[in-house]
Amino acid sequence: MKDLINGILKFQRDAFPARATLFKNLADQQSPGTLFISCSDSRMVPELVTQQEPGELFVIRNAGNIVPPYGPEPGGVTATVEYAVAALKVSDIVVCGHSNCGAMTAVANCTCMTHMPAVAHWLSYADSARVVNEARSHASATAKADAMIRENVIAQLANLQTHPSVRLALAEGRLALHGWCYDIESGRIDAYDASTGSFVPLAGHPSAREAA
Amino acid sequence: MKDLINGILKFQRDAFPARATLFKNLADQQSPGTLFISCSDSRMVPELVTQQEPGELFVIRNAGNIVPPYGPEPGGVTATVEYAVAALKVSDIVVCGHSNCGAMTAVANCTCMTHMPAVAHWLSYADSARVVNEARSHASATAKADAMIRENVIAQLANLQTHPSVRLALAEGRLALHGWCYDIESGRIDAYDASTGSFVPLAGHPSAREAA
Amino acid sequence: MKDLINGILKFQRDAFPARATLFKNLADQQSPGTLFISCSDSRMVPELVTQQEPGELFVIRNAGNIVPPYGPEPGGVTATVEYAVAALKVSDIVVCGHSNCGAMTAVANCTCMTHMPAVAHWLSYADSARVVNEARSHASATAKADAMIRENVIAQLANLQTHPSVRLALAEGRLALHGWCYDIESGRIDAYDASTGSFVPLAGHPSAREAA
Amino acid sequence: MKDLINGILKFQRDAFPARATLFKNLADQQSPGTLFISCSDSRMVPELVTQQEPGELFVIRNAGNIVPPYGPEPGGVTATVEYAVAALKVSDIVVCGHSNCGAMTAVANCTCMTHMPAVAHWLSYADSARVVNEARSHASATAKADAMIRENVIAQLANLQTHPSVRLALAEGRLALHGWCYDIESGRIDAYDASTGSFVPLAGHPSAREAA
Amino acid sequence: MKDLINGILKFQRDAFPARATLFKNLADQQSPGTLFISCSDSRMVPELVTQQEPGELFVIRNAGNIVPPYGPEPGGVTATVEYAVAALKVSDIVVCGHSNCGAMTAVANCTCMTHMPAVAHWLSYADSARVVNEARSHASATAKADAMIRENVIAQLANLQTHPSVRLALAEGRLALHGWCYDIESGRIDAYDASTGSFVPLAGHPSAREAA
Amino acid sequence: MKDLINGILKFQRDAFPARATLFKNLADQQSPGTLFISCSDSRMVPELVTQQEPGELFVIRNAGNIVPPYGPEPGGVTATVEYAVAALKVSDIVVCGHSNCGAMTAVANCTCMTHMPAVAHWLSYADSARVVNEARSHASATAKADAMIRENVIAQLANLQTHPSVRLALAEGRLALHGWCYDIESGRIDAYDASTGSFVPLAGHPSAREAA
Ligand SMILES: [Zn+2]
Ligand SMILES: [Zn+2]
Ligand SMILES: [Zn+2]
Ligand SMILES: [Zn+2]
Ligand SMILES: [Zn+2]
Ligand SMILES: [Zn+2]
């Protein structure tokens, strides 16, 4: 807690004044272009990795960067996706996994979850990725976990496509979906290429070439 | 998308090398001390406001910084709280609201949510704050929304106390709960003081004095 | 069944006539002051133990005197609490556990519930008490069950505080919550003192001294 | 609260000593013969009306004496029925409605429940009685509410018959179901006769004649 | 797929022209008299077994011919029953099990369902039949499965009677419920006779004699 | 009922003997190649339209040929899909809508569903198609309903792709998904071509050309 409070004092002394005009303009409104969905993991900071300033990324973070499919009892992720797409009209949604993800490693390794029943229940939303990953052979437990992290991103993109707001925006051509995977040690990001069904370095991904 | 990709290139060129050792150390493990629960709002960046580096904050972000009470069908917030407290053993949980929150303003003003049913469903978890706030008189719609933002933080702290992992950690004296409210325009943070039932500037809050 | 029918005849012959005026006055209305939540257990009769006449106690009884936290799919307990607080405007809610409780003993002893899946599901609402109780050492299985009965009462008081109607009434200062534990063999009642976090004989409890 | 505490002192002084042996025998076990399901209403006290002593009635009380049908997310009523039938092996279940029931009157009159959403949700379990009652003509609003109270008892008996523990006990001939309606003003009880589909005074009901 | 497409060409060439007038009359409306609920099993084709033409049977098919009891989160079966009874006003509902049913055999034999969690969850709606069947002795595993198939039909008839639309139609005397069991090898159908609690050959069943 | 019973007699007399060998072979096993998901509508008989014999089509039928996305409380459709894909290993899934569908017409026209709450709840699984359809302009109410029927088929194909068993089978290249729409009056079937996002006559669809 002491670190946080000292950090806040530092923010107010240093980081805030440098952005005073920005924050003044943002006081009454936001207009982010991207919904960024990533893990709660402390090592993956969306705004740092993408070097975005306040006002630019609408962010969902939960254990495993999971997006449940749409259903009649929508939870927080579904509601936040709906708000981002239907109210804020973001043009892009990024689902971003990361290396060494505790949640996905637990899924890949069938870690006993008896003492964390809520985690176990939540990670069942990665089942559609898990069964695909389990049916393949992997060189090692680490390779299996790495593959699980990527399969999970792909599965969550499929889940996103059951959301009414997402389907509407896709049908109207005003939304693009992206699946990324961030490597903590190297800072590299790979992106999912649906046309080939594989991940490629972001720099070489069609969306990046287009954006360039 | 172009901005994000350029930002990532900038991160890899500038921000990553400056933290290469940090990221190398973090490649295989994390040990965050705090679970920080805040809104998906693009203007409130937890790591910026608290000036924390990767590895320090475990983060949940959703529309309205909501924590559903514990129940038999746990969703993403419940699972992530459980993981943070039971597996990562964080010592502090901060629930941090913010000024001009779209979600809480909608709740305070009874905004029609017919076209965003998932948002409406999710915001019902703020009902216990809403009914308290509605029973009071407010000088203006803005004042009512501001009060709602704070009541919501208080209500989510109550919800947190129904989670088994939280109750256990509280009973064992290894966890503290904090309710904050961040003002976008001024950068100020107010903190909830349960002993008086009111919000006070963080600098003057008992937890800050203790931390100092 | 024969006993019940004979009892009813006895009631109509003896107990009813003595209360005929009372029942006539109650025919079209009720105005109970207290919501009393206790176990379905046949040995703990709320109106007997408190010597209250018809019209005085609004009563919820279920296995384990459990109050689920508030959520979007409210069940019978949540509805009945809402009715008691919002419609009947009771001024007190008592959650009353009891010695030798079959439900809490099963929870404390991890009794296999495979053949009673509904009981197992329902008792998961005592999980936040169970994990606290399990983390402590107990002199015996009986002591562990006794402690569980009390932790459960405390946990249900926390659950109650997520209910909108309860939060509103508490905020308006028109409702008090009480946690009790009744001993079948001795007739003694202990009451939870939140200021010390322990149970004390009801006679010595602040609420009793105040009431005196 | 003062009344309750005085009542408890009176219980300990008068009512308990007279039953000291009974309570001593009950300290470690219960063996009730009947599960009695009635409304939370303060005017209908099961043990008074049936003149039963502690240890004789296992009791469920909730707003509207409702028993949800069995399903995969069982709540408190389902769990308590299962415990009564499968563990305690009760031989009889009584569902007992009562005159002037606030819950059933609200259902019969389509009372606006906007401010009590949990009550509204819970009372949807009386829908199968409501639609039957609404399809009939009634002489007055009171007559409609009275008929609703009875239809509700019949519907809850149907719901009970979806519970595995109940079906098993019925199939083995060791359980009987009863539907009653208690009149507060007169103390009279009518019982449902499935063979004729109508309520008759309990004294004239086959089960009473059999019991006699 | 090739078989299906060839079949469709054959239908368009042969079967359709023979029914062109029928289909023209049915283009804008349907008025089926019966709701037929049977298993998804490929070997039990309702329209073939009953020799009914298009327009005559409204059909629900799912694994195990299951009808969940009515509840606040109604699924597809509940909705389709409601539509059939309340909108289409069918006069009969048939629940039709069949010999060698994979779903019921799995239930009867406690087949491990770990790899099919959705099937396991769904088949819990047959629990009220399973516990009755398990409590009896059976000459062989096959006999146990055969008995399970029949108990399941009986249990689903009980579940149907918790549906508001069904209760209303039964109360108004405009709906009859039927429980059947079809034998694949012999083409025989047995029907449940509620008055005796047993299955009898359909030809000898009261409903058939009445229909004759 | 009389028609059904006469139909069954006719089946036993005529249709069964002609298939006696087939039924004998099917008595102990089934091995259908296709899971066919269509509406409960009496006018659309899958086995007739595709001219398939018993043993060839595993069939799900419900109001609106809906497939909820995968989730932690799976219902009958999810379970039956899982059984078809994981246990029976079907190679094709057809989702087949039909002209003049009452369910989809109700969705397209925003028909009031107050008196059929279960239908309303169930049809919310077509919301992701409804919002897309509503955002387009349609020449008439009929055209709007026709378009809704097709959008619904597309949306259900997206929902199917969240099911673990389906994702696994797709990843392993042993399953194909098909979206069809059947016209009652003409007997014509159009098929969805994902590459163009439109429906084309089945005869001209790639899958048919391939099958030919
Ligand atoms: Zn992670
Ligand atoms: Zn916000
Ligand atoms: Zn108890
Ligand atoms: Zn009542
Ligand atoms: Zn079957
Ligand atoms: Zn249809």
PDB file of N, CA and C in Angstrom, chain C residues 72-73 117, chain E residues 72-73 127:
ATOM      1  N   PRO C  72     -28.622 -11.628  -9.403  1.00  0.00           N
ATOM      2  CA  PRO C  72     -29.679 -11.410 -10.399  1.00  0.00           C
ATOM      3  C   PRO C  72     -30.701 -12.535 -10.488  1.00  0.00           C
ATOM      4  N   GLU C  73     -30.459 -13.692  -9.859  1.00  0.00           N
ATOM      5  CA  GLU C  73     -31.446 -14.782  -9.891  1.00  0.00           C
ATOM      6  C   GLU C  73     -31.902 -15.064  -8.469  1.00  0.00           C
ATOM      7  N   PRO C 117     -27.302 -34.105  -3.622  1.00  0.00           N
ATOM      8  CA  PRO C 117     -26.659 -33.039  -4.395  1.00  0.00           C
ATOM      9  C   PRO C 117     -27.266 -31.654  -4.147  1.00  0.00           C
TER      10      PRO C 117
ATOM     11  N   PRO E  72     -37.413 -20.287 -13.774  1.00  0.00           N
ATOM     12  CA  PRO E  72     -37.257 -18.909 -14.249  1.00  0.00           C
ATOM     13  C   PRO E  72     -36.257 -18.735 -15.397  1.00  0.00           C
ATOM     14  N   GLU E  73     -35.474 -19.754 -15.724  1.00  0.00           N
ATOM     15  CA  GLU E  73     -34.541 -19.627 -16.852  1.00  0.00           C
ATOM     16  C   GLU E  73     -34.903 -20.671 -17.898  1.00  0.00           C
ATOM     17  N   ASP E 127     -32.808 -37.421 -13.121  1.00  0.00           N
ATOM     18  CA  ASP E 127     -32.447 -37.911 -11.778  1.00  0.00           C
ATOM     19  C   ASP E 127     -33.650 -38.437 -11.003  1.00  0.00           C
TER      20      ASP E 127
END
